[in-house]
Amino acid sequence: MLILKQLTKRYNTGDKALTDVTLNIPAGQVTALIGPSGAGKSTLIRCVNRLVEPTQGQVFLGETELTGLSQRQLRKARRRMGMIFQEYALIDRLTVMENVLSGYLGYTGFWRSYLRRYPQHVIKEAFRLLERVGLSDFIDKRADELSGGQRQRVGIARALLQSPDILLVDEPTASLDPKTSRQIMRLIKELCAERQLAAIINIHDVQLAQLYADRIIGLRAGELVFDGLPDQLDAEI
Ligand code: ADP
Ligand code: ADP
């Protein structure tokens, strides 16, 4: 689903953030990126959505070469990528439903009645997703009334609203307690399998990665140093 070919990123500060990374990330699986701070994990994810421009190499999403797209084409391609963030990036004064709907075409304006602004099928899908992530009873709550785990569930529903092909997930559990972290990781894993999504998760916690990822990629100083199953990790690093 997602292919990185000899991806290299040098920042203009001279930092070698990624060196010659080649990866093939299939649908239906959670791929965890692990490695110490500064290893290049965020850079790798940002080269996929092109918040960072790679210095060399190519990124393909299905048949589409992301690295070759104009800014206009890129906006369209980004609709195929669901993004989930560490700090959730919710709009606090909006409700749960409004936050989820804000994932539609990336619209983030303020509106009073979403019922008039969105197509019926989009609203229906938002309801379905909120039910799936366990937030049916919180639809009209303001985002700032939620717990961290609930906020991340909203973030997940929002990321899925446009039926993306891949999920790019940046430290999804960094602000959560251990139990909630496991629940969130399990939810992401289940959704990937159900919807045949390819997920890349940048995750600090190696134990969580081992519990919930289908595959682990280890980065160190920008280089790929491990690529294997979670239970192979101890033996090789
Ligand atoms: P990680 O996510 O694994 O902590 P990063 O991708 O953030 O790693 O960083 C990889 C390397 O690139 C580090 O040496 C970091 O200092 C450097 N780096 C990251 N972002 C920038 C940037 N915007 N400008 C210059 N150097 C950067
Ligand atoms: P992370 O938590 O993903 O490791 P950081 O806290 O290292 O991210 O970086 C925060 C922001 O600063 C990011 O936008 C990153 O790209 C940028 N950054 C990181 N390292 C550098 C650097 N050496 N020079 C310039 N910007 C950097």
mmCIF file of C-alpha atoms and ligand atoms in Angstrom:
data_model
loop_
_atom_site.group_PDB
_atom_site.id
_atom_site.type_symbol
_atom_site.label_atom_id
_atom_site.label_comp_id
_atom_site.label_asym_id
_atom_site.label_seq_id
_atom_site.Cartn_x
_atom_site.Cartn_y
_atom_site.Cartn_z
ATOM 1 C CA MET A 1 0.000 0.000 0.000
ATOM 2 C CA LEU A 2 2.748 2.427 0.992
ATOM 3 C CA ILE A 3 6.222 2.111 -0.459
ATOM 4 C CA LEU A 4 9.290 4.110 0.479
ATOM 5 C CA LYS A 5 12.217 3.813 -1.920
ATOM 6 C CA GLN A 6 15.673 4.866 -0.803
ATOM 7 C CA LEU A 7 14.253 7.745 1.138
ATOM 8 C CA THR A 8 16.835 10.245 2.353
ATOM 9 C CA LYS A 9 16.372 13.493 4.246
ATOM 10 C CA ARG A 10 19.079 15.981 5.064
ATOM 11 C CA TYR A 11 17.838 19.098 6.833
ATOM 12 C CA ASN A 12 19.572 22.320 5.852
ATOM 13 C CA THR A 13 21.193 22.256 9.289
ATOM 14 C CA GLY A 14 23.145 19.279 7.939
ATOM 15 C CA ASP A 15 21.326 16.743 10.142
ATOM 16 C CA LYS A 16 21.093 13.377 8.416
ATOM 17 C CA ALA A 17 17.562 12.602 9.541
ATOM 18 C CA LEU A 18 16.986 9.653 7.170
ATOM 19 C CA THR A 19 19.441 7.715 5.034
ATOM 20 C CA ASP A 20 18.387 5.423 2.217
ATOM 21 C CA VAL A 21 15.312 3.914 3.868
ATOM 22 C CA THR A 22 13.389 1.390 1.760
ATOM 23 C CA LEU A 23 10.155 -0.062 3.119
ATOM 24 C CA ASN A 24 6.975 -1.688 1.906
ATOM 25 C CA ILE A 25 4.031 -1.205 4.229
ATOM 26 C CA PRO A 26 1.077 -3.467 3.499
ATOM 27 C CA ALA A 27 -2.617 -2.858 4.156
ATOM 28 C CA GLY A 28 -4.332 -4.346 7.196
ATOM 29 C CA GLN A 29 -1.284 -4.131 9.443
ATOM 30 C CA VAL A 30 0.099 -1.878 12.106
ATOM 31 C CA THR A 31 3.744 -1.046 11.504
ATOM 32 C CA ALA A 32 5.431 0.545 14.514
ATOM 33 C CA LEU A 33 8.437 2.835 14.142
ATOM 34 C CA ILE A 34 10.695 2.673 17.141
ATOM 35 C CA GLY A 35 14.059 4.205 17.952
ATOM 36 C CA PRO A 36 15.610 6.770 20.252
ATOM 37 C CA SER A 37 14.759 10.440 20.100
ATOM 38 C CA GLY A 38 16.293 11.950 16.964
ATOM 39 C CA ALA A 39 16.301 8.616 15.092
ATOM 40 C CA GLY A 40 14.186 10.001 12.252
ATOM 41 C CA LYS A 41 10.738 8.619 13.109
ATOM 42 C CA SER A 42 8.844 11.909 12.786
ATOM 43 C CA THR A 43 10.822 12.805 9.702
ATOM 44 C CA LEU A 44 9.811 9.534 8.052
ATOM 45 C CA ILE A 45 6.123 10.147 8.740
ATOM 46 C CA ARG A 46 6.393 13.748 7.580
ATOM 47 C CA CYS A 47 8.049 12.674 4.338
ATOM 48 C CA VAL A 48 4.933 10.611 3.612
ATOM 49 C CA ASN A 49 2.459 13.466 4.046
ATOM 50 C CA ARG A 50 5.138 15.800 2.708
ATOM 51 C CA LEU A 51 5.143 18.210 5.571
ATOM 52 C CA VAL A 52 8.846 17.542 5.052
ATOM 53 C CA GLU A 53 10.272 17.362 1.514
ATOM 54 C CA PRO A 54 12.583 14.371 1.108
ATOM 55 C CA THR A 55 16.053 15.142 -0.201
ATOM 56 C CA GLN A 56 16.143 11.957 -2.272
ATOM 57 C CA GLY A 57 14.036 8.906 -2.902
ATOM 58 C CA GLN A 58 10.401 8.222 -3.606
ATOM 59 C CA VAL A 59 7.184 7.565 -1.717
ATOM 60 C CA PHE A 60 4.295 5.705 -3.354
ATOM 61 C CA LEU A 61 0.755 5.423 -2.012
ATOM 62 C CA GLY A 62 -0.747 2.652 -4.095
ATOM 63 C CA GLU A 63 -0.061 3.712 -7.676
ATOM 64 C CA THR A 64 0.446 7.381 -6.810
ATOM 65 C CA GLU A 65 3.965 8.721 -6.442
ATOM 66 C CA LEU A 66 3.511 11.226 -3.625
ATOM 67 C CA THR A 67 6.982 12.650 -4.091
ATOM 68 C CA GLY A 68 6.098 13.740 -7.630
ATOM 69 C CA LEU A 69 2.889 15.639 -6.835
ATOM 70 C CA SER A 70 2.246 19.363 -7.144
ATOM 71 C CA GLN A 71 0.835 21.117 -4.069
ATOM 72 C CA ARG A 72 -2.635 20.968 -5.598
ATOM 73 C CA GLN A 73 -2.430 17.228 -6.316
ATOM 74 C CA LEU A 74 -0.969 16.733 -2.875
ATOM 75 C CA ARG A 75 -4.037 18.234 -1.170
ATOM 76 C CA LYS A 76 -6.133 15.615 -2.901
ATOM 77 C CA ALA A 77 -3.746 12.777 -2.064
ATOM 78 C CA ARG A 78 -3.728 13.797 1.593
ATOM 79 C CA ARG A 79 -7.416 12.870 1.774
ATOM 80 C CA ARG A 80 -6.243 9.287 1.485
ATOM 81 C CA MET A 81 -4.128 9.711 4.624
ATOM 82 C CA GLY A 82 -5.682 9.775 8.069
ATOM 83 C CA MET A 83 -3.532 11.540 10.630
ATOM 84 C CA ILE A 84 -3.617 10.944 14.362
ATOM 85 C CA PHE A 85 -1.593 13.137 16.688
ATOM 86 C CA GLN A 86 -0.104 12.957 20.156
ATOM 87 C CA GLU A 87 -1.988 15.997 21.450
ATOM 88 C CA TYR A 88 -5.162 15.052 19.555
ATOM 89 C CA ALA A 89 -5.382 18.462 17.834
ATOM 90 C CA LEU A 90 -9.077 18.799 18.616
ATOM 91 C CA ILE A 91 -10.919 22.098 18.599
ATOM 92 C CA ASP A 92 -11.857 22.444 22.260
ATOM 93 C CA ARG A 93 -14.926 24.644 21.910
ATOM 94 C CA LEU A 94 -16.532 22.340 19.338
ATOM 95 C CA THR A 95 -18.478 19.198 20.104
ATOM 96 C CA VAL A 96 -17.307 15.659 19.541
ATOM 97 C CA MET A 97 -19.441 15.375 16.387
ATOM 98 C CA GLU A 98 -18.205 18.692 15.012
ATOM 99 C CA ASN A 99 -14.608 17.653 15.600
ATOM 100 C CA VAL A 100 -15.142 14.393 13.743
ATOM 101 C CA LEU A 101 -16.842 16.193 10.852
ATOM 102 C CA SER A 102 -13.901 18.599 10.668
ATOM 103 C CA GLY A 103 -12.015 15.657 9.137
ATOM 104 C CA TYR A 104 -14.203 15.989 6.055
ATOM 105 C CA LEU A 105 -12.200 17.696 3.293
ATOM 106 C CA GLY A 106 -10.031 19.110 6.014
ATOM 107 C CA TYR A 107 -12.652 21.743 6.803
ATOM 108 C CA THR A 108 -11.907 23.383 10.152
ATOM 109 C CA GLY A 109 -14.205 26.413 10.222
ATOM 110 C CA PHE A 110 -16.665 27.205 12.965
ATOM 111 C CA TRP A 111 -20.287 26.406 12.309
ATOM 112 C CA ARG A 112 -23.465 26.184 14.327
ATOM 113 C CA SER A 113 -25.434 23.540 12.567
ATOM 114 C CA TYR A 114 -23.423 20.750 11.004
ATOM 115 C CA LEU A 115 -26.661 19.131 9.906
ATOM 116 C CA ARG A 116 -27.048 21.787 7.219
ATOM 117 C CA ARG A 117 -23.449 21.861 6.121
ATOM 118 C CA TYR A 118 -22.575 18.242 5.492
ATOM 119 C CA PRO A 119 -23.983 15.628 3.139
ATOM 120 C CA GLN A 120 -26.188 13.059 4.859
ATOM 121 C CA HIS A 121 -23.829 10.185 4.097
ATOM 122 C CA VAL A 122 -20.946 12.004 5.798
ATOM 123 C CA ILE A 123 -22.991 12.628 8.941
ATOM 124 C CA LYS A 124 -24.120 9.010 8.960
ATOM 125 C CA GLU A 125 -20.556 7.825 8.663
ATOM 126 C CA ALA A 126 -19.529 10.133 11.518
ATOM 127 C CA PHE A 127 -22.245 8.591 13.719
ATOM 128 C CA ARG A 128 -21.115 5.105 12.745
ATOM 129 C CA LEU A 129 -17.500 5.888 13.554
ATOM 130 C CA LEU A 130 -18.354 7.460 16.899
ATOM 131 C CA GLU A 131 -20.275 4.344 17.778
ATOM 132 C CA ARG A 132 -17.350 2.170 16.698
ATOM 133 C CA VAL A 133 -14.861 4.035 18.880
ATOM 134 C CA GLY A 134 -17.244 3.895 21.851
ATOM 135 C CA LEU A 135 -18.357 7.522 22.001
ATOM 136 C CA SER A 136 -22.067 7.291 21.124
ATOM 137 C CA ASP A 137 -22.997 8.863 24.437
ATOM 138 C CA PHE A 138 -20.627 11.807 23.994
ATOM 139 C CA ILE A 139 -21.624 13.150 20.596
ATOM 140 C CA ASP A 140 -22.757 16.566 21.817
ATOM 141 C CA LYS A 141 -20.151 17.013 24.527
ATOM 142 C CA ARG A 142 -17.562 19.694 24.015
ATOM 143 C CA ALA A 143 -14.112 18.337 23.286
ATOM 144 C CA ASP A 144 -12.652 20.009 26.363
ATOM 145 C CA GLU A 145 -14.989 18.024 28.617
ATOM 146 C CA LEU A 146 -13.420 14.717 27.586
ATOM 147 C CA SER A 147 -10.673 12.616 29.116
ATOM 148 C CA GLY A 148 -7.425 12.068 27.210
ATOM 149 C CA GLY A 149 -8.492 8.620 26.038
ATOM 150 C CA GLN A 150 -11.825 9.956 24.808
ATOM 151 C CA ARG A 151 -10.082 12.789 23.006
ATOM 152 C CA GLN A 152 -7.858 10.327 21.204
ATOM 153 C CA ARG A 153 -10.930 8.302 20.197
ATOM 154 C CA VAL A 154 -12.353 11.459 18.644
ATOM 155 C CA GLY A 155 -9.034 11.938 16.840
ATOM 156 C CA ILE A 156 -9.249 8.386 15.500
ATOM 157 C CA ALA A 157 -12.857 8.802 14.302
ATOM 158 C CA ARG A 158 -11.927 12.088 12.608
ATOM 159 C CA ALA A 159 -8.962 10.471 10.858
ATOM 160 C CA LEU A 160 -11.203 7.696 9.521
ATOM 161 C CA LEU A 161 -14.044 9.891 8.275
ATOM 162 C CA GLN A 162 -12.744 10.130 4.735
ATOM 163 C CA SER A 163 -12.026 6.414 4.477
ATOM 164 C CA PRO A 164 -8.271 6.851 4.113
ATOM 165 C CA ASP A 165 -5.969 4.151 2.759
ATOM 166 C CA ILE A 166 -3.296 4.788 5.346
ATOM 167 C CA LEU A 167 -3.103 6.048 8.894
ATOM 168 C CA LEU A 168 -0.113 8.134 9.951
ATOM 169 C CA VAL A 169 0.038 8.085 13.694
ATOM 170 C CA ASP A 170 2.415 10.210 15.736
ATOM 171 C CA GLU A 171 2.943 9.156 19.370
ATOM 172 C CA PRO A 172 -0.778 8.421 19.932
ATOM 173 C CA THR A 173 -0.346 7.429 23.563
ATOM 174 C CA ALA A 174 2.299 9.869 24.749
ATOM 175 C CA SER A 175 -0.191 11.797 26.912
ATOM 176 C CA LEU A 176 -2.141 8.776 28.170
ATOM 177 C CA ASP A 177 -1.862 6.473 31.176
ATOM 178 C CA PRO A 178 -0.715 2.870 30.559
ATOM 179 C CA LYS A 179 -4.176 1.282 30.583
ATOM 180 C CA THR A 180 -5.708 3.870 28.267
ATOM 181 C CA SER A 181 -2.653 3.587 26.024
ATOM 182 C CA ARG A 182 -3.286 -0.119 25.582
ATOM 183 C CA GLN A 183 -6.965 0.475 24.798
ATOM 184 C CA ILE A 184 -6.089 3.058 22.169
ATOM 185 C CA MET A 185 -3.452 0.826 20.567
ATOM 186 C CA ARG A 186 -5.878 -2.099 20.498
ATOM 187 C CA LEU A 187 -8.523 0.082 18.855
ATOM 188 C CA ILE A 188 -6.089 1.267 16.174
ATOM 189 C CA LYS A 189 -5.002 -2.302 15.521
ATOM 190 C CA GLU A 190 -8.579 -3.551 15.193
ATOM 191 C CA LEU A 191 -9.578 -0.713 12.885
ATOM 192 C CA CYS A 192 -6.593 -1.366 10.625
ATOM 193 C CA ALA A 193 -7.584 -4.980 10.244
ATOM 194 C CA GLU A 194 -11.311 -4.209 9.772
ATOM 195 C CA ARG A 195 -10.746 -1.486 7.203
ATOM 196 C CA GLN A 196 -7.623 -2.902 5.582
ATOM 197 C CA LEU A 197 -5.667 0.218 6.368
ATOM 198 C CA ALA A 198 -1.916 0.468 6.377
ATOM 199 C CA ALA A 199 -0.860 2.179 9.592
ATOM 200 C CA ILE A 200 2.519 3.604 10.533
ATOM 201 C CA ILE A 201 2.818 4.466 14.178
ATOM 202 C CA ASN A 202 5.651 6.483 15.617
ATOM 203 C CA ILE A 203 5.821 5.142 19.146
ATOM 204 C CA HIS A 204 8.214 5.701 22.002
ATOM 205 C CA ASP A 205 7.056 2.797 24.128
ATOM 206 C CA VAL A 206 8.701 -0.358 22.816
ATOM 207 C CA GLN A 207 6.559 -2.617 24.995
ATOM 208 C CA LEU A 208 3.363 -1.178 23.537
ATOM 209 C CA ALA A 209 4.779 -1.621 20.057
ATOM 210 C CA GLN A 210 5.563 -5.243 20.823
ATOM 211 C CA LEU A 211 2.071 -5.865 22.155
ATOM 212 C CA TYR A 212 0.065 -4.261 19.382
ATOM 213 C CA ALA A 213 2.121 -3.874 16.226
ATOM 214 C CA ASP A 214 2.148 -6.521 13.517
ATOM 215 C CA ARG A 215 5.617 -5.444 12.520
ATOM 216 C CA ILE A 216 8.371 -3.323 13.995
ATOM 217 C CA ILE A 217 10.764 -1.039 12.183
ATOM 218 C CA GLY A 218 13.757 0.161 14.172
ATOM 219 C CA LEU A 219 15.501 3.391 13.227
ATOM 220 C CA ARG A 220 18.767 4.679 14.600
ATOM 221 C CA ALA A 221 20.445 7.874 13.444
ATOM 222 C CA GLY A 222 18.294 7.855 10.327
ATOM 223 C CA GLU A 223 19.086 4.302 9.311
ATOM 224 C CA LEU A 224 16.890 1.254 9.269
ATOM 225 C CA VAL A 225 18.397 -1.113 11.855
ATOM 226 C CA PHE A 226 15.552 -3.573 12.408
ATOM 227 C CA ASP A 227 12.611 -4.847 10.402
ATOM 228 C CA GLY A 228 10.735 -7.795 11.792
ATOM 229 C CA LEU A 229 8.035 -9.307 13.930
ATOM 230 C CA PRO A 230 7.510 -8.034 17.486
ATOM 231 C CA ASP A 231 8.812 -11.226 19.097
ATOM 232 C CA GLN A 232 12.040 -11.100 17.093
ATOM 233 C CA LEU A 233 12.966 -7.740 18.536
ATOM 234 C CA ASP A 234 14.719 -8.817 21.747
ATOM 235 C CA ALA A 235 16.943 -11.216 19.936
ATOM 236 C CA GLU A 236 18.225 -8.723 17.407
ATOM 237 C CA ILE A 237 18.590 -5.370 19.179
HETATM 238 P P1 ADP B 1 12.483 11.291 16.042
HETATM 239 O O1 ADP B 1 11.079 11.525 15.578
HETATM 240 O O2 ADP B 1 12.917 9.864 15.909
HETATM 241 O O3 ADP B 1 12.735 11.851 17.405
HETATM 242 P P2 ADP B 1 13.186 13.329 14.119
HETATM 243 O O4 ADP B 1 12.702 12.876 12.810
HETATM 244 O O5 ADP B 1 12.379 14.347 14.864
HETATM 245 O O6 ADP B 1 13.461 12.058 15.039
HETATM 246 O O7 ADP B 1 14.648 13.917 13.965
HETATM 247 C C1 ADP B 1 15.682 13.266 13.226
HETATM 248 C C2 ADP B 1 16.886 14.183 13.135
HETATM 249 O O8 ADP B 1 16.554 15.303 12.335
HETATM 250 C C3 ADP B 1 17.327 14.756 14.473
HETATM 251 O O9 ADP B 1 18.743 14.884 14.400
HETATM 252 C C4 ADP B 1 16.675 16.125 14.516
HETATM 253 O O10 ADP B 1 17.411 17.019 15.305
HETATM 254 C C5 ADP B 1 16.678 16.522 13.066
HETATM 255 N N1 ADP B 1 15.540 17.372 12.698
HETATM 256 C C6 ADP B 1 14.230 17.092 12.842
HETATM 257 N N2 ADP B 1 13.457 18.090 12.406
HETATM 258 C C7 ADP B 1 14.311 19.040 11.956
HETATM 259 C C8 ADP B 1 14.137 20.308 11.353
HETATM 260 N N3 ADP B 1 12.930 20.815 11.128
HETATM 261 N N4 ADP B 1 15.242 21.004 11.017
HETATM 262 C C9 ADP B 1 16.464 20.496 11.223
HETATM 263 N N5 ADP B 1 16.706 19.303 11.778
HETATM 264 C C10 ADP B 1 15.645 18.573 12.148
HETATM 265 P P1 ADP B 2 9.638 14.889 18.375
HETATM 266 O O1 ADP B 2 8.882 15.019 19.662
HETATM 267 O O2 ADP B 2 8.821 14.339 17.257
HETATM 268 O O3 ADP B 2 10.981 14.242 18.496
HETATM 269 P P2 ADP B 2 10.902 17.408 18.552
HETATM 270 O O4 ADP B 2 10.384 17.846 19.867
HETATM 271 O O5 ADP B 2 12.261 16.833 18.410
HETATM 272 O O6 ADP B 2 9.880 16.385 17.889
HETATM 273 O O7 ADP B 2 10.782 18.607 17.524
HETATM 274 C C1 ADP B 2 9.762 19.561 17.577
HETATM 275 C C2 ADP B 2 9.833 20.408 16.314
HETATM 276 O O8 ADP B 2 11.145 20.946 16.115
HETATM 277 C C3 ADP B 2 9.535 19.621 15.058
HETATM 278 O O9 ADP B 2 8.783 20.428 14.171
HETATM 279 C C4 ADP B 2 10.880 19.298 14.473
HETATM 280 O O10 ADP B 2 10.807 19.151 13.061
HETATM 281 C C5 ADP B 2 11.699 20.495 14.866
HETATM 282 N N1 ADP B 2 13.099 20.129 15.105
HETATM 283 C C6 ADP B 2 13.564 19.042 15.733
HETATM 284 N N2 ADP B 2 14.890 19.011 15.735
HETATM 285 C C7 ADP B 2 15.287 20.143 15.112
HETATM 286 C C8 ADP B 2 16.562 20.709 14.791
HETATM 287 N N3 ADP B 2 17.716 20.089 15.093
HETATM 288 N N4 ADP B 2 16.576 21.872 14.156
HETATM 289 C C9 ADP B 2 15.449 22.486 13.830
HETATM 290 N N5 ADP B 2 14.221 22.022 14.099
HETATM 291 C C10 ADP B 2 14.143 20.855 14.725
#
